[in-house]
Amino acid sequence: MRTQVAIIGAGPAGLTLSHLLYLQGIESVVLELRSREYIEHRVRAGVLEQGTVDLFRSAGVADRLDRECLVHHGIELLFERRRHRIPLTELTGGRAITIYGQQEVVKDLIRHRLEAGGQILFEATETTLLDLHTSSPRVRFRHGGEIHELQCDFVAGCDGGHGVSRTFIPPGAVSVYEKLYPFAWLGILAEAPPATDEIVYANHERGFALHSMRSPRLSRLYIQVPRDEPLERWPDDRIWEELRLRLGTDDGWTLNEGPIIEKSITAMRSLVTEPMQYGRLFLAGDAAHIVPPTGAKGLNLAVADVRVLAEALTAWYREGRDDLLAAYSTTCLRRIWRAEHFSWWMTWMLHRHEDEDGFLQRLQISQLRYVCTSRVAAASLAENYVGLETV
Ligand code: FAD
Ligand code: DHB
């Protein structure tokens, strides 16, 4: 088998890359570890930045998104039992965020790739990357019970935070910067109309909580729990009780409850691999960097990376230029470190930390009050949240 670009992983990064390359007449094959059914139903992110939506529109894959998404012009911060609105659109010259589930993005991209004759091999296992430092790398993998070898010009490692691509870079060729947090998010999807029109981020003495949504009938909610917390300790009643406490306000706002149809726990970490390339291997998305989810940046960064990579590969195939490929990592890392800082800062401001005398809690409340009363402070949060145009 031969292709121009071998793409490892059919998440938002790998699928978007495959589509952008197709639009430029560049061939790719996507290898995905899991089944189509599995990845089309894996519930994760839900907030798309303006730039992400604009890219999907210009790439012609936003038909269903435009019909079904929810556009939001603000978010709310809840602390000391009061909700405060950050008017994102007003503060950013008209930009907005879009609520549309990541699994819907994945479904749309898979459909568009397959309709255009694109090749996605699901349930491809034992993926091994070979000869990455030469001009003709190879990918060996098992599919349909047999071992195959895919020859290519480039390999795009888009296989997420638990992928294998990164492990084929020799030790010492990259640096990894990492921070683990002592907490995780327990997330639920519930068949209940959202009790809010906009996303609510809550700082509460019992821990962080977040009220988001997927549609007028589906709520998406999260609570901070200790790292390594077993899901069995959280029967549905306990989750609702905790959400009621942490999202409680003095103005009588109440949650809408309903059957929980999905429940999972995600540990939180920050991680950056530098550089994001080795020979003919280019890492993109969670395979190269992880952010804690508080800033809603992960999916958006993944899409931003592959936009840069698609442009660089196009310049290589069309004009024989390698300068954009050489600069890939440096170009992406500017946006990535900005998002790393923003996500770390939002996480710090909103979660409960080890804090014996309440010093950190007082700093958090002071910072939250500042963000909610100073237009300049609110604008700084807003422009990072909707996504910076230039970094
Ligand atoms: P992934 O989506 O992880 O895709 C990688 C793919 O590679 C997967 O399909 C995987 O099965 C496959 N794979 C793995 N190993 C192999 C292998 N060896 N061979 C072949 N394939 C392999 N981000 C936001 O922007 N906004 C949000 O609101 C947001 N909220 C989040 C909430 C939660 C609870 C979580 C967990 C994450 C959230 N994120 C959010 C982050 C976002 O989901 C990720 O950043 C995003 O999935 C990254 O996309 P990706 O394509 O890089 O990686
Ligand atoms: C959602 C996820 C996030 O990480 C976030 O910051 C806001 C909303 C969501 O899943 O809707």
Coordinates of C-alpha atoms and ligand atoms in Angstrom, one line a residue:
M1 CA 0.0 0.0 0.0
R2 CA 1.1 3.5 -0.7
T3 CA -0.2 7.0 0.1
Q4 CA 1.1 10.5 0.4
V5 CA 0.3 11.1 4.1
A6 CA -0.4 8.4 6.6
I7 CA -2.6 9.7 9.4
I8 CA -2.7 7.9 12.7
G9 CA -6.0 8.5 14.6
A10 CA -9.5 9.4 13.4
G11 CA -10.3 12.1 16.0
P12 CA -10.9 15.7 15.1
A13 CA -7.3 16.3 14.3
G14 CA -6.8 13.3 12.0
L15 CA -10.1 13.6 10.2
T16 CA -9.9 17.3 9.7
L17 CA -6.3 16.9 8.3
S18 CA -7.4 14.2 5.9
H19 CA -10.3 16.4 4.6
L20 CA -8.1 19.5 4.2
L21 CA -5.5 17.5 2.3
Y22 CA -8.2 16.1 0.1
L23 CA -9.4 19.6 -0.8
Q24 CA -5.8 20.3 -2.0
G25 CA -5.6 17.1 -4.0
I26 CA -3.3 15.3 -1.5
E27 CA -4.0 11.7 -0.7
S28 CA -4.1 10.2 2.8
V29 CA -5.0 7.0 4.6
V30 CA -6.4 7.3 8.1
L31 CA -5.7 4.4 10.6
E32 CA -8.0 4.3 13.6
L33 CA -7.6 1.9 16.5
R34 CA -11.3 1.8 17.5
S35 CA -14.5 1.0 15.6
R36 CA -16.5 3.6 13.7
E37 CA -19.4 3.0 16.1
Y38 CA -17.2 3.6 19.2
I39 CA -15.6 6.9 18.0
E40 CA -18.9 8.2 16.8
H41 CA -20.4 7.9 20.2
R42 CA -17.5 8.9 22.5
V43 CA -18.9 11.9 24.4
R44 CA -16.3 14.6 25.0
A45 CA -15.9 18.3 24.1
G46 CA -18.7 20.6 23.1
V47 CA -17.4 24.1 22.7
L48 CA -16.1 25.2 19.3
E49 CA -14.2 28.5 18.9
Q50 CA -15.2 30.9 16.1
G51 CA -12.1 30.0 14.2
T52 CA -12.9 26.3 14.3
V53 CA -16.4 26.8 13.0
D54 CA -15.1 29.2 10.3
L55 CA -12.6 26.5 9.1
F56 CA -15.3 23.8 9.0
R57 CA -17.6 26.1 7.0
S58 CA -14.9 27.1 4.5
A59 CA -14.0 23.4 4.2
G60 CA -17.6 22.5 3.4
V61 CA -18.2 20.2 6.3
A62 CA -20.5 22.5 8.4
D63 CA -23.9 21.7 6.8
R64 CA -25.4 19.8 9.8
L65 CA -23.4 21.9 12.3
D66 CA -25.1 25.0 10.9
R67 CA -28.5 23.4 11.3
E68 CA -28.1 21.9 14.7
C69 CA -25.6 23.9 16.7
L70 CA -26.3 26.4 19.5
V71 CA -24.5 29.8 19.2
H72 CA -23.6 31.5 22.5
H73 CA -22.7 35.1 23.0
G74 CA -21.7 34.9 26.6
I75 CA -20.7 32.6 29.5
E76 CA -21.5 32.9 33.2
L77 CA -19.2 32.7 36.3
L78 CA -20.9 31.6 39.5
F79 CA -19.3 32.3 42.9
E80 CA -20.6 33.3 46.3
R81 CA -24.0 32.0 45.1
R82 CA -24.3 34.6 42.4
R83 CA -24.1 34.4 38.6
H84 CA -22.1 37.0 36.6
R85 CA -22.3 37.2 32.9
I86 CA -19.2 37.7 30.6
P87 CA -20.6 39.1 27.4
L88 CA -18.1 37.4 25.0
T89 CA -19.5 38.8 21.7
E90 CA -19.7 42.4 23.0
L91 CA -16.1 42.2 24.4
T92 CA -14.5 40.6 21.3
G93 CA -15.9 42.7 18.4
G94 CA -18.6 40.2 17.5
R95 CA -17.1 36.8 18.0
A96 CA -19.0 33.9 19.5
I97 CA -18.7 30.3 20.6
T98 CA -20.7 27.4 19.2
I99 CA -22.0 24.4 21.1
Y100 CA -21.8 21.2 19.0
G101 CA -20.7 17.8 20.4
Q102 CA -17.3 16.5 19.4
Q103 CA -18.9 13.2 18.4
E104 CA -21.1 15.1 16.0
V105 CA -18.0 16.7 14.5
V106 CA -16.4 13.3 14.2
K107 CA -19.6 11.8 12.5
D108 CA -19.7 14.7 10.0
L109 CA -16.1 14.4 9.1
I110 CA -16.2 10.6 8.7
R111 CA -19.3 10.9 6.4
H112 CA -17.7 13.6 4.2
R113 CA -14.4 11.6 3.9
L114 CA -16.2 8.4 3.0
E115 CA -18.5 10.1 0.6
A116 CA -15.5 11.6 -1.2
G117 CA -13.9 8.1 -1.5
G118 CA -11.5 8.7 1.4
Q119 CA -9.9 5.8 3.1
I120 CA -10.3 5.3 6.9
L121 CA -9.3 1.9 8.2
F122 CA -11.1 1.3 11.5
E123 CA -9.9 -1.2 14.1
A124 CA -6.3 -1.0 12.9
T125 CA -4.1 -2.3 15.7
E126 CA -0.4 -2.9 16.4
T127 CA 0.6 0.4 14.6
T128 CA 4.3 0.7 14.3
L129 CA 6.1 3.7 12.6
L130 CA 9.3 2.9 10.7
D131 CA 12.1 4.9 9.0
L132 CA 10.8 8.2 10.2
H133 CA 14.1 9.9 9.6
T134 CA 14.2 8.9 5.9
S135 CA 12.2 10.4 3.0
S136 CA 10.1 7.3 2.7
P137 CA 8.7 6.3 6.1
R138 CA 6.4 3.3 6.6
V139 CA 3.6 2.3 8.9
R140 CA 3.0 -1.3 9.8
F141 CA -0.3 -2.3 11.3
R142 CA -2.7 -5.2 11.7
H143 CA -6.1 -4.9 10.0
G144 CA -8.7 -7.6 9.2
G145 CA -6.4 -10.3 10.8
E146 CA -3.4 -9.4 8.6
I147 CA -0.3 -7.4 8.9
H148 CA -0.1 -4.5 6.3
E149 CA 2.6 -2.0 5.4
L150 CA 1.7 1.5 4.3
Q151 CA 4.5 3.5 2.5
C152 CA 4.2 7.2 2.5
D153 CA 6.0 10.6 2.3
F154 CA 4.8 11.8 5.7
V155 CA 3.2 10.5 8.9
A156 CA 0.8 12.6 10.9
G157 CA 0.5 11.4 14.5
C158 CA -3.0 12.4 15.4
D159 CA -3.7 9.6 17.9
G160 CA -4.5 11.5 21.0
G161 CA -3.2 11.6 24.5
H162 CA -2.9 7.8 24.7
G163 CA -1.6 7.2 21.2
V164 CA 1.6 5.5 20.1
S165 CA 3.0 8.0 17.5
R166 CA 4.9 10.0 20.1
T167 CA 6.6 6.8 21.4
F168 CA 8.5 6.3 18.1
I169 CA 10.5 9.5 18.7
P170 CA 13.9 8.6 20.2
P171 CA 14.4 9.6 23.8
G172 CA 16.2 12.9 23.9
A173 CA 14.9 14.2 20.5
V174 CA 11.9 16.0 22.2
S175 CA 11.3 17.6 25.6
V176 CA 8.0 17.0 27.4
Y177 CA 6.6 19.6 29.8
E178 CA 3.9 18.2 32.1
K179 CA 1.8 19.1 35.0
L180 CA -0.6 16.8 36.8
Y181 CA -3.6 18.1 38.8
P182 CA -4.8 16.3 42.0
F183 CA -8.4 16.3 40.7
A184 CA -10.5 15.0 37.8
W185 CA -13.9 15.8 36.2
L186 CA -16.9 13.6 36.5
G187 CA -19.0 14.4 33.5
I188 CA -22.6 13.4 32.7
L189 CA -25.0 13.7 29.8
A190 CA -28.6 14.0 31.0
E191 CA -31.9 13.9 29.3
A192 CA -33.0 17.2 30.8
P193 CA -33.6 20.6 29.3
P194 CA -30.6 22.9 30.3
A195 CA -31.6 25.2 33.2
T196 CA -29.5 27.9 31.6
D197 CA -29.1 29.6 28.2
E198 CA -25.4 29.9 28.5
I199 CA -22.6 27.8 30.0
V200 CA -22.1 28.3 33.8
Y201 CA -18.7 27.8 35.4
A202 CA -19.0 27.6 39.2
N203 CA -16.4 28.1 41.9
H204 CA -17.8 26.5 45.1
E205 CA -16.2 25.5 48.4
R206 CA -17.1 21.9 47.7
G207 CA -15.3 22.0 44.4
F208 CA -15.8 23.2 40.8
A209 CA -19.0 22.5 38.8
L210 CA -20.0 23.3 35.2
H211 CA -23.4 23.4 33.6
S212 CA -23.3 23.0 29.8
M213 CA -25.6 21.6 27.2
R214 CA -25.8 19.8 23.9
S215 CA -29.3 20.6 22.7
P216 CA -32.6 22.1 24.1
R217 CA -33.2 18.6 25.6
L218 CA -29.8 17.5 26.6
S219 CA -27.7 18.9 29.5
R220 CA -24.0 18.3 29.9
L221 CA -22.7 18.7 33.5
Y222 CA -19.4 18.3 35.2
I223 CA -18.1 18.2 38.8
Q224 CA -14.6 18.3 40.2
V225 CA -13.8 15.0 42.0
P226 CA -10.4 13.7 43.4
R227 CA -8.0 12.2 40.9
D228 CA -8.4 8.4 40.7
E229 CA -11.9 8.6 42.0
P230 CA -13.8 5.4 41.2
L231 CA -17.0 6.1 39.2
E232 CA -18.9 3.5 41.4
R233 CA -18.7 6.0 44.3
W234 CA -21.1 8.3 42.3
P235 CA -24.6 6.9 42.0
D236 CA -26.9 9.2 40.0
D237 CA -28.6 10.6 43.2
R238 CA -25.3 11.6 44.7
I239 CA -24.2 13.4 41.4
W240 CA -27.5 15.4 41.3
E241 CA -27.2 16.3 45.0
E242 CA -23.7 17.6 44.5
L243 CA -24.6 19.5 41.4
R244 CA -27.5 21.1 43.3
L245 CA -25.2 22.3 46.1
R246 CA -22.4 23.5 43.9
L247 CA -24.7 25.3 41.4
G248 CA -26.9 26.7 44.1
T249 CA -27.7 30.5 44.0
D250 CA -29.6 32.9 46.2
D251 CA -32.0 33.9 43.4
G252 CA -33.8 30.6 43.4
W253 CA -32.3 29.2 40.2
T254 CA -32.9 25.4 40.1
L255 CA -31.4 22.6 38.0
N256 CA -33.5 20.5 35.7
E257 CA -32.9 16.8 36.4
G258 CA -33.5 13.8 34.2
P259 CA -32.1 10.3 33.3
I260 CA -28.3 10.2 33.1
I261 CA -27.4 8.6 29.8
E262 CA -23.6 8.8 30.0
K263 CA -21.2 9.1 32.9
S264 CA -17.4 9.2 32.9
I265 CA -14.3 10.5 34.8
T266 CA -11.4 12.3 33.1
A267 CA -8.2 13.0 35.0
M268 CA -6.7 16.4 34.3
R269 CA -3.2 17.3 33.1
S270 CA -1.3 19.9 31.1
L271 CA 1.4 18.5 28.7
V272 CA 3.4 19.9 25.8
T273 CA 5.8 18.1 23.5
E274 CA 8.5 20.3 22.0
P275 CA 9.2 20.1 19.1
M276 CA 6.1 18.5 17.6
Q277 CA 8.0 16.9 14.8
Y278 CA 10.8 14.4 14.2
G279 CA 12.0 13.6 10.7
R280 CA 8.9 12.9 8.6
L281 CA 6.6 12.5 11.7
F282 CA 4.4 15.5 12.6
L283 CA 2.4 15.3 15.8
A284 CA -0.9 17.2 16.0
G285 CA -3.7 17.7 18.6
D286 CA -3.7 15.7 21.9
A287 CA -0.9 13.5 20.6
A288 CA 1.4 16.6 21.1
H289 CA -0.3 18.5 23.9
I290 CA -3.0 18.3 26.5
V291 CA -4.8 21.0 28.3
P292 CA -7.1 20.7 31.3
P293 CA -10.7 21.1 29.9
T294 CA -11.6 24.2 31.9
G295 CA -10.9 26.6 29.0
A296 CA -12.6 24.3 26.4
K297 CA -9.4 24.5 24.2
G298 CA -8.4 20.9 23.4
L299 CA -10.4 20.2 20.3
N300 CA -9.9 23.8 19.0
L301 CA -6.1 23.4 19.3
A302 CA -6.2 20.1 17.5
V303 CA -8.0 21.8 14.6
A304 CA -5.6 24.8 14.6
D305 CA -2.6 22.4 14.4
V306 CA -3.8 20.5 11.4
R307 CA -4.8 23.7 9.6
V308 CA -1.1 24.7 9.9
L309 CA 0.1 21.2 8.9
A310 CA -2.2 21.1 5.9
E311 CA -0.9 24.4 4.6
A312 CA 2.7 23.3 5.1
L313 CA 2.2 20.0 3.3
T314 CA 0.4 21.8 0.5
A315 CA 3.4 24.1 0.0
W316 CA 5.6 21.1 -0.1
Y317 CA 3.6 19.2 -2.7
R318 CA 2.7 22.2 -4.8
E319 CA 5.8 24.3 -4.7
G320 CA 8.5 22.0 -3.3
R321 CA 8.9 24.3 -0.3
D322 CA 9.9 22.9 3.0
D323 CA 10.1 26.1 5.0
L324 CA 6.5 25.8 6.3
L325 CA 7.1 22.2 7.4
A326 CA 10.3 23.2 9.1
A327 CA 8.4 25.9 11.0
Y328 CA 5.4 23.8 11.8
S329 CA 6.2 23.2 15.5
T330 CA 7.3 26.8 16.2
T331 CA 4.1 28.2 14.5
C332 CA 1.8 25.9 16.4
L333 CA 3.5 26.2 19.8
R334 CA 2.8 29.9 20.0
R335 CA -1.0 29.2 20.1
I336 CA -0.5 26.1 22.2
W337 CA 1.4 27.9 25.0
R338 CA -1.2 30.7 25.1
A339 CA -4.0 28.0 25.4
E340 CA -1.9 26.1 28.0
H341 CA -1.7 29.2 30.1
F342 CA -5.3 30.2 29.7
S343 CA -6.5 26.6 30.6
W344 CA -4.2 26.4 33.6
W345 CA -5.4 29.9 34.8
M346 CA -9.1 29.0 34.4
T347 CA -8.5 25.7 36.2
W348 CA -6.6 27.5 39.0
M349 CA -9.3 30.2 39.4
L350 CA -12.3 27.8 39.5
H351 CA -11.2 24.6 41.2
R352 CA -10.8 23.8 44.9
H353 CA -7.2 23.3 45.9
E354 CA -5.3 22.1 49.0
D355 CA -5.6 25.3 51.0
E356 CA -5.3 24.9 54.7
D357 CA -6.0 28.5 55.8
G358 CA -8.2 29.6 52.9
F359 CA -5.6 31.9 51.4
L360 CA -6.0 30.5 47.8
Q361 CA -9.7 30.7 48.1
R362 CA -9.6 34.4 48.9
L363 CA -7.3 35.0 45.9
Q364 CA -9.7 33.1 43.7
I365 CA -12.7 35.2 44.8
S366 CA -10.7 38.4 44.4
Q367 CA -9.7 37.4 40.9
L368 CA -13.3 36.4 40.0
R369 CA -14.7 39.7 41.3
Y370 CA -12.0 41.5 39.2
V371 CA -12.9 39.6 36.0
C372 CA -16.6 40.3 36.6
T373 CA -16.2 44.1 37.4
S374 CA -13.3 45.2 35.2
R375 CA -14.1 45.4 31.5
V376 CA -10.4 45.0 30.7
A377 CA -10.1 41.9 32.8
A378 CA -13.3 40.5 31.3
A379 CA -12.1 41.2 27.8
S380 CA -8.9 39.3 28.4
L381 CA -10.9 36.3 29.5
A382 CA -13.3 36.7 26.6
E383 CA -10.7 37.0 23.8
N384 CA -8.9 33.9 25.0
Y385 CA -12.1 32.0 25.4
V386 CA -13.5 32.7 21.9
G387 CA -10.0 32.0 20.5
L388 CA -7.4 34.6 19.6
E389 CA -7.0 35.3 15.9
T390 CA -3.3 36.0 16.1
V391 CA -1.0 34.8 18.8
Ligands
FAD1 P1 -8.6 12.3 19.9 O1 -10.0 12.9 19.8 O2 -8.2 11.7 21.2 O3 -8.4 11.4 18.7 C1 -7.4 10.4 18.6 C2 -7.8 9.2 17.9 O4 -6.7 8.3 17.8 C3 -8.9 8.5 18.7 O5 -10.0 8.2 17.8 C4 -8.2 7.2 19.1 O6 -9.1 6.1 19.2 C5 -7.2 7.0 18.0 N1 -6.0 6.2 18.5 C6 -5.4 6.1 19.7 N2 -4.3 5.3 19.6 C7 -4.2 4.9 18.4 C8 -3.4 4.0 17.7 N3 -2.4 3.4 18.4 N4 -3.5 3.8 16.4 C9 -4.5 4.4 15.7 N5 -5.4 5.2 16.3 C10 -5.3 5.5 17.6 N6 -11.9 20.4 24.0 C11 -12.5 21.6 23.5 O7 -11.9 22.2 22.6 N7 -13.6 22.1 24.0 C12 -14.2 21.4 25.0 O8 -15.3 21.8 25.4 C13 -13.6 20.3 25.6 N8 -14.2 19.6 26.6 C14 -13.7 18.4 27.0 C15 -14.3 17.7 28.0 C16 -13.8 16.4 28.4 C17 -14.5 15.7 29.4 C18 -12.7 15.9 27.7 C19 -12.2 14.5 28.1 C20 -12.0 16.6 26.8 C21 -12.5 17.8 26.4 N9 -11.9 18.6 25.4 C22 -12.4 19.8 25.0 C23 -10.7 18.1 24.8 C24 -10.9 17.4 23.4 O9 -11.9 16.4 23.6 C25 -9.6 16.8 22.9 O10 -8.6 17.8 23.0 C26 -9.8 16.3 21.4 O11 -10.4 15.1 21.4 C27 -8.4 16.2 20.7 O12 -8.6 15.7 19.4 P2 -7.5 14.8 18.8 O13 -8.0 14.4 17.4 O14 -6.2 15.4 18.9 O15 -7.5 13.5 19.7
DHB2 C1 -17.9 21.8 27.9 C2 -16.6 21.3 28.1 C3 -15.7 22.1 28.6 O1 -14.4 21.6 28.8 C4 -15.9 23.4 28.9 O2 -14.9 24.2 29.4 C5 -17.2 23.9 28.6 C6 -18.2 23.1 28.1 C7 -18.9 20.9 27.3 O3 -18.7 19.6 27.2 O4 -20.0 21.3 26.9

